[in-house]
PDB file of C-alpha atoms in Angstrom:
ATOM      1  CA  GLU A   1     -59.660 -32.163 -13.450  1.00 68.00           C
ATOM      2  CA  ARG A   2     -58.203 -32.294 -16.399  1.00 83.00           C
ATOM      3  CA  THR A   3     -56.624 -29.088 -17.518  1.00 83.00           C
ATOM      4  CA  ILE A   4     -54.778 -27.266 -20.440  1.00 81.00           C
ATOM      5  CA  ARG A   5     -51.055 -25.717 -20.808  1.00 78.00           C
ATOM      6  CA  PHE A   6     -49.404 -23.322 -23.128  1.00 65.00           C
ATOM      7  CA  GLY A   7     -46.737 -21.247 -23.475  1.00 61.00           C
ATOM      8  CA  GLU A   8     -45.281 -20.030 -20.597  1.00 65.00           C
ATOM      9  CA  HIS A   9     -48.438 -19.903 -18.341  1.00 61.00           C
ATOM     10  CA  SER A  10     -49.506 -22.612 -15.703  1.00 70.00           C
ATOM     11  CA  ALA A  11     -52.129 -25.289 -16.348  1.00 81.00           C
ATOM     12  CA  VAL A  12     -56.123 -23.622 -16.711  1.00 83.00           C
ATOM     13  CA  PRO A  13     -58.609 -25.947 -16.732  1.00 84.00           C
ATOM     14  CA  LEU A  14     -59.797 -27.561 -19.555  1.00 84.00           C
ATOM     15  CA  ILE A  15     -63.450 -26.358 -19.294  1.00 86.00           C
ATOM     16  CA  GLY A  16     -65.137 -22.481 -18.392  1.00 91.00           C
ATOM     17  CA  GLN A  17     -67.694 -20.785 -18.211  1.00 96.00           C
ATOM     18  CA  GLY A  18     -68.254 -18.587 -21.199  1.00 94.00           C
ATOM     19  CA  THR A  19     -70.944 -15.315 -20.623  1.00 97.00           C
ATOM     20  CA  TRP A  20     -72.465 -14.894 -24.246  1.00 93.00           C
ATOM     21  CA  PHE A  21     -75.833 -13.186 -24.214  1.00 95.00           C
ATOM     22  CA  MET A  22     -74.780 -12.320 -20.282  1.00 98.00           C
ATOM     23  CA  GLY A  23     -75.136  -8.518 -19.000  1.00 98.00           C
ATOM     24  CA  GLU A  24     -77.726  -7.994 -21.555  1.00 97.00           C
ATOM     25  CA  ASN A  25     -81.012  -7.540 -19.547  1.00 97.00           C
ATOM     26  CA  PRO A  26     -80.434  -5.422 -16.203  1.00 95.00           C
ATOM     27  CA  ALA A  27     -82.800  -7.258 -13.898  1.00 97.00           C
ATOM     28  CA  LEU A  28     -81.103 -10.459 -14.682  1.00 98.00           C
ATOM     29  CA  ARG A  29     -77.146  -9.056 -13.304  1.00 97.00           C
ATOM     30  CA  ALA A  30     -77.680 -10.389  -9.985  1.00 97.00           C
ATOM     31  CA  GLN A  31     -78.594 -13.710 -11.096  1.00 98.00           C
ATOM     32  CA  GLU A  32     -76.002 -13.739 -13.869  1.00 98.00           C
ATOM     33  CA  SER A  33     -72.685 -13.119 -10.899  1.00 98.00           C
ATOM     34  CA  ALA A  34     -73.985 -15.116  -8.661  1.00 98.00           C
ATOM     35  CA  ALA A  35     -73.924 -17.947 -11.346  1.00 98.00           C
ATOM     36  CA  LEU A  36     -70.668 -17.113 -12.351  1.00 98.00           C
ATOM     37  CA  ARG A  37     -69.253 -17.197  -8.490  1.00 98.00           C
ATOM     38  CA  ALA A  38     -71.389 -20.585  -8.030  1.00 98.00           C
ATOM     39  CA  GLY A  39     -68.626 -22.093 -10.930  1.00 97.00           C
ATOM     40  CA  ILE A  40     -65.832 -20.652  -9.682  1.00 96.00           C
ATOM     41  CA  ASP A  41     -66.270 -22.151  -6.254  1.00 96.00           C
ATOM     42  CA  LEU A  42     -67.284 -25.346  -7.881  1.00 94.00           C
ATOM     43  CA  GLY A  43     -64.126 -25.378 -10.264  1.00 92.00           C
ATOM     44  CA  LEU A  44     -65.159 -23.434 -13.086  1.00 94.00           C
ATOM     45  CA  THR A  45     -62.372 -20.982 -12.729  1.00 94.00           C
ATOM     46  CA  VAL A  46     -61.546 -20.185 -16.256  1.00 95.00           C
ATOM     47  CA  ILE A  47     -63.763 -17.544 -17.475  1.00 97.00           C
ATOM     48  CA  ASP A  48     -64.740 -16.385 -21.138  1.00 96.00           C
ATOM     49  CA  THR A  49     -65.853 -13.220 -22.080  1.00 98.00           C
ATOM     50  CA  ALA A  50     -65.581  -9.769 -24.426  1.00 97.00           C
ATOM     51  CA  GLU A  51     -66.571  -6.520 -24.749  1.00 97.00           C
ATOM     52  CA  MET A  52     -68.543  -7.824 -27.860  1.00 95.00           C
ATOM     53  CA  TYR A  53     -71.158  -9.350 -25.541  1.00 97.00           C
ATOM     54  CA  ALA A  54     -73.606  -6.950 -24.421  1.00 97.00           C
ATOM     55  CA  ASP A  55     -71.501  -4.025 -25.474  1.00 96.00           C
ATOM     56  CA  GLY A  56     -69.425  -4.654 -22.414  1.00 97.00           C
ATOM     57  CA  GLY A  57     -72.359  -5.606 -20.116  1.00 98.00           C
ATOM     58  CA  ALA A  58     -70.645  -9.102 -19.972  1.00 98.00           C
ATOM     59  CA  GLU A  59     -67.517  -7.489 -18.709  1.00 98.00           C
ATOM     60  CA  GLU A  60     -69.392  -5.977 -15.804  1.00 98.00           C
ATOM     61  CA  VAL A  61     -71.472  -9.150 -15.033  1.00 98.00           C
ATOM     62  CA  VAL A  62     -67.868 -10.419 -14.479  1.00 98.00           C
ATOM     63  CA  GLY A  63     -66.272  -7.617 -12.809  1.00 98.00           C
ATOM     64  CA  GLU A  64     -68.949  -7.823 -10.180  1.00 98.00           C
ATOM     65  CA  ALA A  65     -68.762 -11.453 -10.318  1.00 98.00           C
ATOM     66  CA  ILE A  66     -64.887 -11.969  -9.273  1.00 98.00           C
ATOM     67  CA  ARG A  67     -64.968  -9.287  -7.094  1.00 97.00           C
ATOM     68  CA  GLY A  68     -62.690 -10.609  -4.164  1.00 96.00           C
ATOM     69  CA  ARG A  69     -61.721 -13.894  -6.137  1.00 96.00           C
ATOM     70  CA  ARG A  70     -59.742 -12.603  -8.947  1.00 96.00           C
ATOM     71  CA  ASP A  71     -56.593 -14.791  -8.042  1.00 94.00           C
ATOM     72  CA  ARG A  72     -59.015 -17.734  -8.406  1.00 94.00           C
ATOM     73  CA  VAL A  73     -59.789 -16.807 -12.247  1.00 96.00           C
ATOM     74  CA  TYR A  74     -58.205 -17.720 -15.393  1.00 95.00           C
ATOM     75  CA  LEU A  75     -59.672 -14.591 -17.470  1.00 97.00           C
ATOM     76  CA  VAL A  76     -60.056 -14.548 -21.101  1.00 96.00           C
ATOM     77  CA  SER A  77     -61.698 -11.382 -23.059  1.00 97.00           C
ATOM     78  CA  LYS A  78     -61.823 -10.330 -26.287  1.00 97.00           C
ATOM     79  CA  VAL A  79     -61.373  -6.947 -28.475  1.00 96.00           C
ATOM     80  CA  TYR A  80     -63.876  -5.898 -30.867  1.00 93.00           C
ATOM     81  CA  PRO A  81     -62.447  -6.500 -34.541  1.00 90.00           C
ATOM     82  CA  HIS A  82     -63.034  -2.592 -35.251  1.00 91.00           C
ATOM     83  CA  ASN A  83     -61.032  -2.110 -31.932  1.00 93.00           C
ATOM     84  CA  ALA A  84     -58.172  -4.354 -33.157  1.00 89.00           C
ATOM     85  CA  GLY A  85     -55.302  -2.219 -34.013  1.00 87.00           C
ATOM     86  CA  GLY A  86     -52.910   0.317 -32.432  1.00 91.00           C
ATOM     87  CA  GLU A  87     -54.508   2.944 -30.168  1.00 95.00           C
ATOM     88  CA  ARG A  88     -58.134   1.448 -30.300  1.00 95.00           C
ATOM     89  CA  ALA A  89     -56.732  -1.792 -28.845  1.00 96.00           C
ATOM     90  CA  ILE A  90     -55.086   0.063 -26.239  1.00 97.00           C
ATOM     91  CA  ALA A  91     -58.122   1.434 -25.759  1.00 98.00           C
ATOM     92  CA  ALA A  92     -60.420  -0.928 -25.793  1.00 98.00           C
ATOM     93  CA  CYS A  93     -58.461  -3.352 -23.414  1.00 98.00           C
ATOM     94  CA  GLU A  94     -58.097  -0.338 -20.981  1.00 98.00           C
ATOM     95  CA  ARG A  95     -61.972   0.105 -21.281  1.00 98.00           C
ATOM     96  CA  SER A  96     -62.109  -3.690 -20.658  1.00 98.00           C
ATOM     97  CA  LEU A  97     -60.138  -3.494 -17.549  1.00 98.00           C
ATOM     98  CA  LYS A  98     -62.209  -0.731 -16.167  1.00 98.00           C
ATOM     99  CA  ARG A  99     -65.487  -3.442 -16.827  1.00 98.00           C
ATOM    100  CA  LEU A 100     -63.725  -6.016 -15.652  1.00 98.00           C
ATOM    101  CA  GLN A 101     -62.476  -4.625 -11.946  1.00 98.00           C
ATOM    102  CA  THR A 102     -59.183  -5.915 -12.554  1.00 98.00           C
ATOM    103  CA  ASP A 103     -55.529  -4.610 -13.777  1.00 97.00           C
ATOM    104  CA  TYR A 104     -54.706  -7.714 -15.832  1.00 97.00           C
ATOM    105  CA  ILE A 105     -56.597  -9.736 -18.553  1.00 97.00           C
ATOM    106  CA  ASP A 106     -54.688 -13.733 -18.867  1.00 95.00           C
ATOM    107  CA  LEU A 107     -55.819 -14.146 -22.141  1.00 94.00           C
ATOM    108  CA  TYR A 108     -56.731 -11.039 -24.423  1.00 96.00           C
ATOM    109  CA  GLN A 109     -57.836 -12.384 -28.208  1.00 95.00           C
ATOM    110  CA  SER A 110     -58.432 -10.401 -30.748  1.00 92.00           C
ATOM    111  CA  HIS A 111     -62.368 -11.338 -31.456  1.00 86.00           C
ATOM    112  CA  ASP A 112     -63.616 -12.630 -35.178  1.00 82.00           C
ATOM    113  CA  ASP A 113     -60.860 -11.152 -37.852  1.00 75.00           C
ATOM    114  CA  ASP A 114     -60.971  -7.899 -39.342  1.00 73.00           C
ATOM    115  CA  ARG A 115     -59.140  -8.231 -42.330  1.00 78.00           C
ATOM    116  CA  ASP A 116     -58.981  -4.048 -42.648  1.00 82.00           C
ATOM    117  CA  THR A 117     -56.944  -3.959 -39.738  1.00 87.00           C
ATOM    118  CA  PRO A 118     -53.254  -4.855 -40.612  1.00 89.00           C
ATOM    119  CA  LEU A 119     -52.195  -7.529 -38.115  1.00 91.00           C
ATOM    120  CA  GLU A 120     -48.766  -5.923 -37.647  1.00 93.00           C
ATOM    121  CA  GLU A 121     -50.619  -3.061 -36.090  1.00 93.00           C
ATOM    122  CA  THR A 122     -53.173  -5.562 -34.163  1.00 93.00           C
ATOM    123  CA  LEU A 123     -49.896  -7.658 -32.682  1.00 94.00           C
ATOM    124  CA  ALA A 124     -47.722  -4.167 -31.685  1.00 96.00           C
ATOM    125  CA  ALA A 125     -50.883  -2.992 -29.689  1.00 96.00           C
ATOM    126  CA  PHE A 126     -50.925  -6.510 -27.821  1.00 96.00           C
ATOM    127  CA  ASP A 127     -47.132  -6.443 -28.085  1.00 96.00           C
ATOM    128  CA  ALA A 128     -47.377  -3.238 -26.022  1.00 97.00           C
ATOM    129  CA  LEU A 129     -50.154  -4.444 -23.770  1.00 98.00           C
ATOM    130  CA  ILE A 130     -47.965  -7.705 -22.452  1.00 96.00           C
ATOM    131  CA  LYS A 131     -44.875  -5.049 -22.007  1.00 97.00           C
ATOM    132  CA  ALA A 132     -46.797  -3.060 -19.783  1.00 98.00           C
ATOM    133  CA  GLY A 133     -48.521  -5.610 -17.947  1.00 97.00           C
ATOM    134  CA  LYS A 134     -52.472  -5.384 -18.901  1.00 98.00           C
ATOM    135  CA  VAL A 135     -52.122  -8.853 -20.373  1.00 96.00           C
ATOM    136  CA  ARG A 136     -50.251 -11.789 -19.868  1.00 94.00           C
ATOM    137  CA  ALA A 137     -50.504 -13.506 -23.017  1.00 93.00           C
ATOM    138  CA  ILE A 138     -52.630 -13.256 -26.037  1.00 93.00           C
ATOM    139  CA  GLY A 139     -54.851 -14.977 -28.622  1.00 91.00           C
ATOM    140  CA  ALA A 140     -57.120 -14.954 -31.592  1.00 91.00           C
ATOM    141  CA  SER A 141     -60.618 -16.246 -31.857  1.00 90.00           C
ATOM    142  CA  ASN A 142     -62.737 -17.336 -34.968  1.00 86.00           C
ATOM    143  CA  TYR A 143     -60.139 -17.086 -37.124  1.00 83.00           C
ATOM    144  CA  GLN A 144     -58.854 -19.101 -40.072  1.00 84.00           C
ATOM    145  CA  ALA A 145     -56.077 -21.104 -40.134  1.00 85.00           C
ATOM    146  CA  ASP A 146     -54.493 -19.228 -43.098  1.00 88.00           C
ATOM    147  CA  ARG A 147     -54.746 -16.133 -41.165  1.00 86.00           C
ATOM    148  CA  LEU A 148     -53.222 -17.604 -38.254  1.00 87.00           C
ATOM    149  CA  GLU A 149     -50.599 -18.471 -39.996  1.00 91.00           C
ATOM    150  CA  GLU A 150     -50.328 -15.039 -41.160  1.00 90.00           C
ATOM    151  CA  ALA A 151     -50.433 -13.645 -38.005  1.00 91.00           C
ATOM    152  CA  LEU A 152     -47.554 -16.384 -36.686  1.00 92.00           C
ATOM    153  CA  ARG A 153     -45.220 -14.822 -39.321  1.00 93.00           C
ATOM    154  CA  VAL A 154     -45.910 -11.341 -38.789  1.00 92.00           C
ATOM    155  CA  SER A 155     -45.246 -11.832 -35.103  1.00 91.00           C
ATOM    156  CA  GLU A 156     -42.056 -13.909 -35.984  1.00 92.00           C
ATOM    157  CA  SER A 157     -40.521 -11.382 -38.493  1.00 93.00           C
ATOM    158  CA  ASN A 158     -41.646  -8.433 -36.503  1.00 92.00           C
ATOM    159  CA  GLY A 159     -40.129  -9.912 -32.967  1.00 92.00           C
ATOM    160  CA  LEU A 160     -43.429  -9.316 -31.691  1.00 92.00           C
ATOM    161  CA  ALA A 161     -45.587 -11.034 -29.249  1.00 91.00           C
ATOM    162  CA  ARG A 162     -47.426 -14.434 -30.722  1.00 89.00           C
ATOM    163  CA  TYR A 163     -50.820 -15.578 -30.290  1.00 89.00           C
ATOM    164  CA  GLU A 164     -50.676 -18.357 -28.493  1.00 87.00           C
ATOM    165  CA  THR A 165     -53.993 -19.738 -28.419  1.00 84.00           C
ATOM    166  CA  LEU A 166     -57.000 -19.947 -30.856  1.00 80.00           C
ATOM    167  CA  GLN A 167     -60.323 -20.068 -29.706  1.00 82.00           C
ATOM    168  CA  PRO A 168     -63.136 -21.223 -32.530  1.00 75.00           C
ATOM    169  CA  GLU A 169     -66.730 -20.725 -31.561  1.00 73.00           C
ATOM    170  CA  TYR A 170     -67.752 -24.183 -29.742  1.00 68.00           C
ATOM    171  CA  ASN A 171     -70.712 -24.481 -27.355  1.00 67.00           C
ATOM    172  CA  LEU A 172     -73.443 -25.999 -26.598  1.00 70.00           C
ATOM    173  CA  TYR A 173     -75.345 -24.675 -29.750  1.00 73.00           C
ATOM    174  CA  GLU A 174     -72.442 -24.740 -31.719  1.00 68.00           C
ATOM    175  CA  ARG A 175     -69.993 -27.985 -31.431  1.00 64.00           C
ATOM    176  CA  GLU A 176     -68.306 -27.884 -34.930  1.00 64.00           C
ATOM    177  CA  GLY A 177     -65.209 -25.697 -33.324  1.00 54.00           C
TER     178      GLY A 177
END
């Protein structure tokens, strides 16, 4: 089993389960949840989701799948770009936690860069979520290199938590990541 280590966190499996397009059809929810549970049983313990996927529906599927198994899963979720700053990010995280039926997210990422939201606002909100124990690590998803570099400078100059990961889009259909 290949793993990756970052920051102060334990090693996590290099390959996980994605949930894009899950939660869109209520008739498939039980099947989707069962598929995630089967993956967990086979060692695919990283689960990636986002509030953007089915407008929270994928997070609900994940919540069902990890019930009773939370301690075995490394949970990744992402905040909508328009929710990425200030109180919006904190409220979005609280909604995600409720849908996921957990009290913390292992890795919380800014999903797609919203250049209209100052990075200081996003990073301050993420820093507050870490300090509150709601989030263990933060990252960026689908950011361009220049914006990631800027985020790292903002973190350092303001004493805020810093992005520990960059998740490019990479899946069976998109192989350029």
